[in-house]
PDB file of C-alpha atoms in Angstrom:
ATOM      1  CA  MET A 227      15.339  70.893-187.073  1.00  0.00           C
ATOM      2  CA  ILE A 228      11.601  71.004-188.187  1.00  0.00           C
ATOM      3  CA  GLY A 229       9.814  71.251-191.774  1.00  0.00           C
ATOM      4  CA  ARG A 230       5.780  71.634-192.514  1.00  0.00           C
ATOM      5  CA  TRP A 231       4.798  70.313-195.616  1.00  0.00           C
ATOM      6  CA  ARG A 232       1.291  70.044-196.895  1.00  0.00           C
ATOM      7  CA  ILE A 233      -1.060  67.286-198.665  1.00  0.00           C
ATOM      8  CA  GLY A 234      -3.831  69.253-199.636  1.00  0.00           C
ATOM      9  CA  ASP A 235      -5.604  69.843-195.862  1.00  0.00           C
ATOM     10  CA  ILE A 236      -3.298  67.804-194.035  1.00  0.00           C
ATOM     11  CA  GLU A 237      -0.625  69.425-192.251  1.00  0.00           C
ATOM     12  CA  VAL A 238       3.010  67.779-192.067  1.00  0.00           C
ATOM     13  CA  ALA A 239       5.628  68.318-189.984  1.00  0.00           C
ATOM     14  CA  ASN A 240       9.569  66.275-189.946  1.00  0.00           C
ATOM     15  CA  ILE A 241      11.733  66.147-186.391  1.00  0.00           C
ATOM     16  CA  VAL A 242      15.629  65.674-187.507  1.00  0.00           C
ATOM     17  CA  GLU A 243      16.777  63.728-184.767  1.00  0.00           C
ATOM     18  CA  TYR A 244      20.698  64.140-186.676  1.00  0.00           C
ATOM     19  CA  TYR A 245      21.954  64.113-189.821  1.00  0.00           C
ATOM     20  CA  GLY A 246      25.228  64.186-191.700  1.00  0.00           C
ATOM     21  CA  PRO A 247      27.726  61.999-193.557  1.00  0.00           C
ATOM     22  CA  THR A 248      27.637  58.301-191.358  1.00  0.00           C
ATOM     23  CA  HIS A 249      27.653  56.025-193.467  1.00  0.00           C
ATOM     24  CA  GLN A 250      30.499  54.678-196.118  1.00  0.00           C
ATOM     25  CA  PRO A 251      28.518  53.284-199.113  1.00  0.00           C
ATOM     26  CA  GLU A 252      30.767  49.707-199.754  1.00  0.00           C
ATOM     27  CA  ILE A 253      29.380  49.131-196.203  1.00  0.00           C
ATOM     28  CA  VAL A 254      25.802  50.506-196.326  1.00  0.00           C
ATOM     29  CA  PHE A 255      24.727  48.834-199.594  1.00  0.00           C
ATOM     30  CA  PRO A 256      26.996  45.139-199.679  1.00  0.00           C
ATOM     31  CA  GLU A 257      26.309  45.084-203.666  1.00  0.00           C
ATOM     32  CA  PHE A 258      27.533  48.766-204.162  1.00  0.00           C
ATOM     33  CA  ASP A 259      29.653  49.336-207.296  1.00  0.00           C
ATOM     34  CA  ARG A 260      31.380  51.787-207.200  1.00  0.00           C
ATOM     35  CA  ALA A 261      32.046  52.188-211.257  1.00  0.00           C
ATOM     36  CA  VAL A 262      27.386  52.044-211.288  1.00  0.00           C
ATOM     37  CA  PHE A 263      27.802  54.693-208.997  1.00  0.00           C
ATOM     38  CA  ALA A 264      29.882  56.929-210.796  1.00  0.00           C
ATOM     39  CA  GLN A 265      27.521  56.304-213.926  1.00  0.00           C
ATOM     40  CA  ARG A 266      24.798  58.892-212.279  1.00  0.00           C
ATOM     41  CA  GLU A 267      26.742  60.138-208.857  1.00  0.00           C
ATOM     42  CA  ASN A 268      26.253  63.413-210.191  1.00  0.00           C
ATOM     43  CA  GLU A 269      22.577  63.162-210.063  1.00  0.00           C
ATOM     44  CA  LEU A 270      22.437  63.034-206.450  1.00  0.00           C
ATOM     45  CA  PRO A 271      21.444  66.856-204.937  1.00  0.00           C
ATOM     46  CA  PRO A 272      24.099  68.475-203.277  1.00  0.00           C
ATOM     47  CA  GLN A 273      24.928  67.406-199.665  1.00  0.00           C
ATOM     48  CA  HIS A 274      23.787  64.214-200.176  1.00  0.00           C
ATOM     49  CA  TRP A 275      27.037  62.949-200.933  1.00  0.00           C
ATOM     50  CA  TYR A 276      31.084  63.422-199.996  1.00  0.00           C
ATOM     51  CA  PRO A 277      32.701  62.153-202.436  1.00  0.00           C
ATOM     52  CA  GLY A 278      36.038  63.370-200.562  1.00  0.00           C
ATOM     53  CA  MET A 279      35.350  61.201-197.405  1.00  0.00           C
ATOM     54  CA  ASN A 280      33.757  58.734-199.169  1.00  0.00           C
ATOM     55  CA  ARG A 281      30.441  59.292-197.079  1.00  0.00           C
ATOM     56  CA  LEU A 282      26.397  59.173-197.929  1.00  0.00           C
ATOM     57  CA  VAL A 283      24.244  62.070-196.006  1.00  0.00           C
ATOM     58  CA  ILE A 284      22.040  59.849-193.883  1.00  0.00           C
ATOM     59  CA  GLY A 285      19.623  61.345-190.875  1.00  0.00           C
ATOM     60  CA  ILE A 286      17.055  60.263-188.598  1.00  0.00           C
ATOM     61  CA  GLN A 287      13.315  61.786-188.610  1.00  0.00           C
ATOM     62  CA  LEU A 288      10.140  61.571-187.499  1.00  0.00           C
ATOM     63  CA  TRP A 289       7.617  62.796-189.129  1.00  0.00           C
ATOM     64  CA  VAL A 290       3.681  64.105-187.597  1.00  0.00           C
ATOM     65  CA  VAL A 291       0.406  64.440-189.015  1.00  0.00           C
ATOM     66  CA  PHE A 292      -1.800  66.884-188.357  1.00  0.00           C
ATOM     67  CA  ALA A 293      -5.748  65.010-189.814  1.00  0.00           C
ATOM     68  CA  GLY A 294      -8.564  66.947-188.520  1.00  0.00           C
ATOM     69  CA  PRO A 295      -8.148  66.272-184.178  1.00  0.00           C
ATOM     70  CA  ASN A 296      -5.965  63.358-184.743  1.00  0.00           C
ATOM     71  CA  VAL A 297      -1.924  64.030-184.191  1.00  0.00           C
ATOM     72  CA  ILE A 298      -0.116  61.028-185.542  1.00  0.00           C
ATOM     73  CA  VAL A 299       3.551  60.165-184.963  1.00  0.00           C
ATOM     74  CA  VAL A 300       4.901  58.243-187.676  1.00  0.00           C
ATOM     75  CA  ASP A 301       8.033  56.596-186.432  1.00  0.00           C
ATOM     76  CA  THR A 302      10.270  58.049-183.245  1.00  0.00           C
ATOM     77  CA  GLY A 303      13.442  57.284-184.112  1.00  0.00           C
ATOM     78  CA  VAL A 304      16.722  56.601-181.350  1.00  0.00           C
ATOM     79  CA  GLY A 305      15.522  58.283-178.548  1.00  0.00           C
ATOM     80  CA  ASN A 306      17.034  59.859-175.770  1.00  0.00           C
ATOM     81  CA  HIS A 307      19.872  58.034-173.113  1.00  0.00           C
ATOM     82  CA  LYS A 308      19.252  54.551-175.116  1.00  0.00           C
ATOM     83  CA  PRO A 309      22.538  51.990-175.918  1.00  0.00           C
ATOM     84  CA  ARG A 310      22.650  51.217-178.585  1.00  0.00           C
ATOM     85  CA  PRO A 311      25.451  49.044-181.120  1.00  0.00           C
ATOM     86  CA  ALA A 312      26.084  52.033-183.583  1.00  0.00           C
ATOM     87  CA  ALA A 313      28.328  55.109-181.811  1.00  0.00           C
ATOM     88  CA  ARG A 314      26.646  57.707-183.297  1.00  0.00           C
ATOM     89  CA  MET A 315      22.646  56.344-182.189  1.00  0.00           C
ATOM     90  CA  ASN A 316      24.433  55.097-178.508  1.00  0.00           C
ATOM     91  CA  HIS A 317      22.656  57.507-175.242  1.00  0.00           C
ATOM     92  CA  LEU A 318      21.832  60.394-177.698  1.00  0.00           C
ATOM     93  CA  ASN A 319      21.096  63.806-175.661  1.00  0.00           C
ATOM     94  CA  THR A 320      18.833  65.718-177.791  1.00  0.00           C
ATOM     95  CA  LEU A 321      15.971  67.994-177.764  1.00  0.00           C
ATOM     96  CA  VAL A 322      13.674  66.477-180.014  1.00  0.00           C
ATOM     97  CA  PRO A 323      10.831  67.196-177.280  1.00  0.00           C
ATOM     98  CA  LEU A 324      11.261  70.479-177.659  1.00  0.00           C
ATOM     99  CA  TRP A 325      11.329  70.728-181.054  1.00  0.00           C
ATOM    100  CA  LEU A 326       7.878  69.171-180.608  1.00  0.00           C
ATOM    101  CA  GLU A 327       6.488  71.009-179.078  1.00  0.00           C
ATOM    102  CA  ALA A 328       7.924  73.828-181.006  1.00  0.00           C
ATOM    103  CA  ALA A 329       6.080  71.987-184.004  1.00  0.00           C
ATOM    104  CA  GLY A 330       2.749  71.958-182.088  1.00  0.00           C
ATOM    105  CA  VAL A 331       3.129  69.002-180.619  1.00  0.00           C
ATOM    106  CA  LYS A 332       2.285  68.491-177.100  1.00  0.00           C
ATOM    107  CA  PRO A 333       3.184  64.544-175.604  1.00  0.00           C
ATOM    108  CA  GLU A 334      -0.414  64.368-174.260  1.00  0.00           C
ATOM    109  CA  LYS A 335      -2.227  65.407-177.543  1.00  0.00           C
ATOM    110  CA  VAL A 336      -0.885  62.425-179.327  1.00  0.00           C
ATOM    111  CA  THR A 337      -2.983  60.773-180.775  1.00  0.00           C
ATOM    112  CA  HIS A 338      -1.472  57.837-182.383  1.00  0.00           C
ATOM    113  CA  VAL A 339       1.850  56.366-182.693  1.00  0.00           C
ATOM    114  CA  VAL A 340       2.516  54.796-186.295  1.00  0.00           C
ATOM    115  CA  MET A 341       5.560  52.364-186.384  1.00  0.00           C
ATOM    116  CA  THR A 342       6.555  51.888-190.138  1.00  0.00           C
ATOM    117  CA  HIS A 343       8.357  48.755-188.267  1.00  0.00           C
ATOM    118  CA  LEU A 344      10.410  48.190-185.349  1.00  0.00           C
ATOM    119  CA  HIS A 345      13.845  48.182-186.224  1.00  0.00           C
ATOM    120  CA  GLY A 346      15.442  50.637-182.967  1.00  0.00           C
ATOM    121  CA  ASP A 347      15.712  53.702-184.971  1.00  0.00           C
ATOM    122  CA  HIS A 348      12.157  53.668-185.824  1.00  0.00           C
ATOM    123  CA  VAL A 349      10.650  53.277-181.921  1.00  0.00           C
ATOM    124  CA  GLY A 350      12.980  55.143-179.557  1.00  0.00           C
ATOM    125  CA  TRP A 351      10.529  58.145-178.779  1.00  0.00           C
ATOM    126  CA  ASN A 352       7.958  55.347-177.746  1.00  0.00           C
ATOM    127  CA  THR A 353       9.445  56.037-174.122  1.00  0.00           C
ATOM    128  CA  VAL A 354      11.336  58.399-171.819  1.00  0.00           C
ATOM    129  CA  PHE A 355      12.873  57.793-168.597  1.00  0.00           C
ATOM    130  CA  GLN A 356      11.231  58.613-165.822  1.00  0.00           C
ATOM    131  CA  ASP A 357      10.874  57.118-161.887  1.00  0.00           C
ATOM    132  CA  GLY A 358      13.291  54.323-163.226  1.00  0.00           C
ATOM    133  CA  ARG A 359      11.943  52.817-165.689  1.00  0.00           C
ATOM    134  CA  TRP A 360      10.760  53.145-169.583  1.00  0.00           C
ATOM    135  CA  ALA A 361       7.762  54.845-169.481  1.00  0.00           C
ATOM    136  CA  PRO A 362       5.336  55.329-172.331  1.00  0.00           C
ATOM    137  CA  THR A 363       6.106  59.236-174.038  1.00  0.00           C
ATOM    138  CA  PHE A 364       2.700  60.062-175.584  1.00  0.00           C
ATOM    139  CA  PRO A 365       0.735  58.793-172.934  1.00  0.00           C
ATOM    140  CA  ASN A 366      -2.596  59.390-174.643  1.00  0.00           C
ATOM    141  CA  ALA A 367      -1.634  57.548-177.691  1.00  0.00           C
ATOM    142  CA  ARG A 368      -2.328  54.388-179.454  1.00  0.00           C
ATOM    143  CA  TYR A 369       0.874  52.741-180.575  1.00  0.00           C
ATOM    144  CA  VAL A 370       0.543  51.515-183.635  1.00  0.00           C
ATOM    145  CA  MET A 371       2.572  48.749-185.191  1.00  0.00           C
ATOM    146  CA  PRO A 372       2.554  45.580-187.283  1.00  0.00           C
ATOM    147  CA  LYS A 373       2.314  42.146-186.047  1.00  0.00           C
ATOM    148  CA  ARG A 374       4.542  40.765-188.189  1.00  0.00           C
ATOM    149  CA  ASP A 375       7.619  42.542-186.969  1.00  0.00           C
ATOM    150  CA  PHE A 376       6.180  42.286-183.728  1.00  0.00           C
ATOM    151  CA  ASP A 377       6.255  38.708-183.672  1.00  0.00           C
ATOM    152  CA  TYR A 378       9.523  38.639-185.671  1.00  0.00           C
ATOM    153  CA  PHE A 379      11.266  41.150-182.670  1.00  0.00           C
ATOM    154  CA  LYS A 380       9.673  39.461-179.618  1.00  0.00           C
ATOM    155  CA  GLU A 381      11.325  36.016-180.904  1.00  0.00           C
ATOM    156  CA  LEU A 382      14.613  38.006-181.316  1.00  0.00           C
ATOM    157  CA  SER A 383      14.452  39.518-178.237  1.00  0.00           C
ATOM    158  CA  GLU A 384      13.774  36.577-176.250  1.00  0.00           C
ATOM    159  CA  SER A 385      16.573  34.042-178.181  1.00  0.00           C
ATOM    160  CA  GLY A 386      18.808  36.868-176.419  1.00  0.00           C
ATOM    161  CA  TRP A 387      19.686  38.221-179.339  1.00  0.00           C
ATOM    162  CA  ALA A 388      23.152  40.362-179.327  1.00  0.00           C
ATOM    163  CA  GLY A 389      21.719  43.803-181.613  1.00  0.00           C
ATOM    164  CA  ASP A 390      20.261  46.527-179.578  1.00  0.00           C
ATOM    165  CA  SER A 391      18.031  46.423-176.921  1.00  0.00           C
ATOM    166  CA  SER A 392      15.541  48.553-178.508  1.00  0.00           C
ATOM    167  CA  PHE A 393      12.427  45.914-178.117  1.00  0.00           C
ATOM    168  CA  ALA A 394      13.120  45.829-174.266  1.00  0.00           C
ATOM    169  CA  ASP A 395      13.462  49.611-173.500  1.00  0.00           C
ATOM    170  CA  SER A 396      11.141  50.987-176.657  1.00  0.00           C
ATOM    171  CA  VAL A 397       8.413  48.019-177.433  1.00  0.00           C
ATOM    172  CA  PHE A 398       7.732  46.156-174.336  1.00  0.00           C
ATOM    173  CA  PRO A 399       7.214  48.597-172.356  1.00  0.00           C
ATOM    174  CA  ILE A 400       4.079  50.053-174.633  1.00  0.00           C
ATOM    175  CA  VAL A 401       2.622  46.242-174.614  1.00  0.00           C
ATOM    176  CA  GLN A 402       2.510  46.270-170.852  1.00  0.00           C
ATOM    177  CA  ALA A 403       1.626  50.149-170.770  1.00  0.00           C
ATOM    178  CA  GLY A 404      -1.992  48.504-172.432  1.00  0.00           C
ATOM    179  CA  LEU A 405      -0.997  50.900-175.337  1.00  0.00           C
ATOM    180  CA  ALA A 406      -0.254  48.652-178.217  1.00  0.00           C
ATOM    181  CA  ASP A 407      -2.498  47.671-181.514  1.00  0.00           C
ATOM    182  CA  PHE A 408      -1.375  45.476-183.947  1.00  0.00           C
ATOM    183  CA  ILE A 409      -1.841  45.780-187.941  1.00  0.00           C
ATOM    184  CA  ASP A 410      -2.618  42.706-189.334  1.00  0.00           C
ATOM    185  CA  GLY A 411      -4.875  42.454-191.876  1.00  0.00           C
ATOM    186  CA  GLN A 412      -5.868  46.137-191.265  1.00  0.00           C
ATOM    187  CA  ALA A 413      -6.720  48.763-194.403  1.00  0.00           C
ATOM    188  CA  GLU A 414      -6.134  51.785-192.993  1.00  0.00           C
ATOM    189  CA  VAL A 415      -4.806  53.330-189.291  1.00  0.00           C
ATOM    190  CA  ALA A 416      -6.474  56.909-187.995  1.00  0.00           C
ATOM    191  CA  ASP A 417      -8.924  57.564-190.480  1.00  0.00           C
ATOM    192  CA  CYS A 418      -6.862  58.796-192.369  1.00  0.00           C
ATOM    193  CA  LEU A 419      -3.363  56.758-193.624  1.00  0.00           C
ATOM    194  CA  ARG A 420      -3.881  54.031-195.632  1.00  0.00           C
ATOM    195  CA  VAL A 421      -1.976  50.741-194.806  1.00  0.00           C
ATOM    196  CA  ALA A 422       0.239  48.600-197.587  1.00  0.00           C
ATOM    197  CA  ASP A 423       2.302  45.882-197.198  1.00  0.00           C
ATOM    198  CA  ALA A 424       6.209  46.849-197.861  1.00  0.00           C
ATOM    199  CA  VAL A 425       7.892  43.332-196.949  1.00  0.00           C
ATOM    200  CA  GLY A 426      11.569  42.886-197.214  1.00  0.00           C
ATOM    201  CA  HIS A 427      13.532  45.401-195.505  1.00  0.00           C
ATOM    202  CA  THR A 428      12.139  43.186-192.322  1.00  0.00           C
ATOM    203  CA  PRO A 429       9.097  40.429-192.041  1.00  0.00           C
ATOM    204  CA  GLY A 430       6.619  43.123-191.125  1.00  0.00           C
ATOM    205  CA  GLN A 431       7.298  46.216-192.576  1.00  0.00           C
ATOM    206  CA  LEU A 432       4.248  48.357-193.734  1.00  0.00           C
ATOM    207  CA  ASN A 433       4.207  51.549-195.967  1.00  0.00           C
ATOM    208  CA  PHE A 434       1.181  54.583-194.906  1.00  0.00           C
ATOM    209  CA  TRP A 435      -0.325  56.698-197.684  1.00  0.00           C
ATOM    210  CA  LEU A 436      -2.015  59.935-196.950  1.00  0.00           C
ATOM    211  CA  ARG A 437      -3.933  61.560-199.982  1.00  0.00           C
ATOM    212  CA  SER A 438      -6.344  64.774-199.483  1.00  0.00           C
ATOM    213  CA  ARG A 439      -7.855  67.165-202.662  1.00  0.00           C
ATOM    214  CA  GLY A 440      -6.588  65.220-204.824  1.00  0.00           C
ATOM    215  CA  GLU A 441      -2.505  65.033-203.248  1.00  0.00           C
ATOM    216  CA  THR A 442      -0.871  62.402-202.451  1.00  0.00           C
ATOM    217  CA  GLY A 443       2.386  61.312-199.856  1.00  0.00           C
ATOM    218  CA  VAL A 444       3.496  58.104-198.535  1.00  0.00           C
ATOM    219  CA  PHE A 445       5.326  57.609-195.515  1.00  0.00           C
ATOM    220  CA  SER A 446       8.295  55.088-197.280  1.00  0.00           C
ATOM    221  CA  ALA A 447      10.008  53.804-194.273  1.00  0.00           C
ATOM    222  CA  ASP A 448      13.119  52.130-195.165  1.00  0.00           C
ATOM    223  CA  ILE A 449      12.132  50.971-198.670  1.00  0.00           C
ATOM    224  CA  PHE A 450      15.129  53.304-199.543  1.00  0.00           C
ATOM    225  CA  HIS A 451      18.171  55.030-196.665  1.00  0.00           C
ATOM    226  CA  HIS A 452      19.096  56.642-199.526  1.00  0.00           C
ATOM    227  CA  PRO A 453      18.674  58.251-202.598  1.00  0.00           C
ATOM    228  CA  ALA A 454      21.682  56.268-204.446  1.00  0.00           C
ATOM    229  CA  GLN A 455      18.765  53.580-204.046  1.00  0.00           C
ATOM    230  CA  ILE A 456      16.661  55.265-206.621  1.00  0.00           C
ATOM    231  CA  LEU A 457      19.164  55.363-209.438  1.00  0.00           C
ATOM    232  CA  ASN A 458      20.155  51.781-208.237  1.00  0.00           C
ATOM    233  CA  PRO A 459      17.514  50.299-206.891  1.00  0.00           C
ATOM    234  CA  ALA A 460      19.130  46.911-207.086  1.00  0.00           C
ATOM    235  CA  TRP A 461      21.061  47.745-204.370  1.00  0.00           C
ATOM    236  CA  ASN A 462      19.750  46.692-200.703  1.00  0.00           C
ATOM    237  CA  THR A 463      20.958  47.801-197.519  1.00  0.00           C
ATOM    238  CA  ALA A 464      22.659  45.178-195.383  1.00  0.00           C
ATOM    239  CA  PHE A 465      19.965  45.486-192.800  1.00  0.00           C
ATOM    240  CA  CYS A 466      17.447  44.182-195.759  1.00  0.00           C
ATOM    241  CA  VAL A 467      16.119  40.590-193.799  1.00  0.00           C
ATOM    242  CA  LEU A 468      14.235  39.222-196.766  1.00  0.00           C
ATOM    243  CA  PRO A 469      16.324  40.606-199.502  1.00  0.00           C
ATOM    244  CA  ASP A 470      14.839  39.432-202.913  1.00  0.00           C
ATOM    245  CA  GLU A 471      11.731  40.666-201.295  1.00  0.00           C
ATOM    246  CA  ALA A 472      13.248  44.338-200.548  1.00  0.00           C
ATOM    247  CA  LYS A 473      14.424  44.512-204.159  1.00  0.00           C
ATOM    248  CA  SER A 474      10.973  43.284-205.320  1.00  0.00           C
ATOM    249  CA  THR A 475       8.653  45.891-203.508  1.00  0.00           C
ATOM    250  CA  ARG A 476      11.444  48.694-204.139  1.00  0.00           C
ATOM    251  CA  LEU A 477      10.934  48.365-207.490  1.00  0.00           C
ATOM    252  CA  ARG A 478       6.885  47.857-207.343  1.00  0.00           C
ATOM    253  CA  PHE A 479       6.968  51.399-204.878  1.00  0.00           C
ATOM    254  CA  LEU A 480       9.254  53.238-207.953  1.00  0.00           C
ATOM    255  CA  ASP A 481       6.912  52.349-210.310  1.00  0.00           C
ATOM    256  CA  GLU A 482       3.524  53.003-208.853  1.00  0.00           C
ATOM    257  CA  VAL A 483       5.120  56.478-206.549  1.00  0.00           C
ATOM    258  CA  SER A 484       6.471  58.274-210.177  1.00  0.00           C
ATOM    259  CA  SER A 485       3.083  57.255-212.159  1.00  0.00           C
ATOM    260  CA  ILE A 486       1.475  59.634-209.293  1.00  0.00           C
ATOM    261  CA  GLY A 487       3.431  62.424-208.361  1.00  0.00           C
ATOM    262  CA  ALA A 488       3.141  61.207-204.672  1.00  0.00           C
ATOM    263  CA  LEU A 489       5.928  62.978-202.182  1.00  0.00           C
ATOM    264  CA  VAL A 490       7.719  60.455-201.022  1.00  0.00           C
ATOM    265  CA  MET A 491       8.554  61.103-196.715  1.00  0.00           C
ATOM    266  CA  PRO A 492      11.143  58.334-196.045  1.00  0.00           C
ATOM    267  CA  CYS A 493      12.988  58.577-192.481  1.00  0.00           C
ATOM    268  CA  HIS A 494      16.802  58.399-193.318  1.00  0.00           C
ATOM    269  CA  PHE A 495      17.229  61.387-196.354  1.00  0.00           C
ATOM    270  CA  PRO A 496      19.042  64.298-196.523  1.00  0.00           C
ATOM    271  CA  PRO A 497      17.363  67.621-196.235  1.00  0.00           C
ATOM    272  CA  PRO A 498      14.647  68.583-197.450  1.00  0.00           C
ATOM    273  CA  HIS A 499      14.204  64.793-195.932  1.00  0.00           C
ATOM    274  CA  CYS A 500      11.585  64.329-198.293  1.00  0.00           C
ATOM    275  CA  GLY A 501      11.291  64.533-202.737  1.00  0.00           C
ATOM    276  CA  PHE A 502       9.552  63.017-205.665  1.00  0.00           C
ATOM    277  CA  ILE A 503      10.261  59.829-208.241  1.00  0.00           C
ATOM    278  CA  ARG A 504      10.053  60.731-211.694  1.00  0.00           C
ATOM    279  CA  ARG A 505      11.296  58.647-214.759  1.00  0.00           C
ATOM    280  CA  HIS A 506      14.494  58.323-216.027  1.00  0.00           C
ATOM    281  CA  GLY A 507      14.928  56.783-218.813  1.00  0.00           C
ATOM    282  CA  ASP A 508      14.748  53.123-218.269  1.00  0.00           C
ATOM    283  CA  GLY A 509      15.148  53.717-214.794  1.00  0.00           C
ATOM    284  CA  PHE A 510      14.188  56.847-211.795  1.00  0.00           C
ATOM    285  CA  ALA A 511      15.593  60.114-210.852  1.00  0.00           C
ATOM    286  CA  TYR A 512      14.958  61.639-207.294  1.00  0.00           C
ATOM    287  CA  GLU A 513      14.133  65.775-207.065  1.00  0.00           C
ATOM    288  CA  PRO A 514      13.864  67.279-203.547  1.00  0.00           C
ATOM    289  CA  ALA A 515      10.649  68.888-202.320  1.00  0.00           C
ATOM    290  CA  THR A 516      10.902  72.344-202.382  1.00  0.00           C
TER     291      THR A 516
END
C-alpha cells in the first residue's frame, strides 16, 4: 500500500487508501463512446480495465513529500468513519495511519497538508474523530487549500447541499482550529511546490509542481481520474463542475507534461499509481512509472 519515488533529491511516497474495479465508464464519463474507446482500449496497461465486468480500476491515495525539513501531505483521501454517499467510501475503516507511520510519517511531524481541491475524497484524513469531535489529524501542520474552492464549497454547505458532509467534518474543523491557510495567487508552497491553476474539475483546483536536480514531478489532482482520459482527453468526468474549462486545462496539461517528461502523480490512477505522458501521433499515450 506504499510506493516510493524520487524526483532529484526529493523523496515522494504514496499511501493507497484503496483501489479496485469500481466505475462503469459510461457513468464516470458522460461523453464516453464505446466505439472510440475500443480503438485504443488495448493501450491501457494491464489491470487498469476489466472489460468482462465493464469496470475501470480507480483508486484513492495520499501523497507525501519529504523535502528538507518539510514533511508535506498532498491530498488526504476519504478518511475513516465518515458518512459518504458512495457506498465504496461510506464509513471506511482502513489502516492509513499505520501505513503513514510505515512510510516514516508521524502525524506531529507533518509540516504542511496541501489540498489540490476540496472534493470529499481529497480532504478526509484532514481530521480524525477524537473526544466526540472531528480534530486535526496533523496538529502541527498548516493546512493549505485553494481559496476559490473554499468559498464555493462553503456556500454549498451553508445552502444545505445534499452532496456529502466532507466540508463540515474535514474542512471547517481545520478553519476552527486556526490551522488553515488559503492559496489565492501565491506562487509557491512549503518552499518547494510551485502552484498552478488547474480550474475545471472544481472552480479552484490547483496543481503542484516539484522540481529538483533537473527532474520534475507534478501532483495533478483530478485533471484525470483514469488513463482513459489521456487517450481521450475530450472526456470529462461526471464530477467536473466547469466542463469547458476542465477540457481546456486537460489539453494544456497534456501538452506541457509530455514536452518536459514530468512524473505525473494523480490521485486516482491504478498501480503503479503514477507515470509519464508521451506524444502519440496527434494525441497522447500513458506510460506507467517503473
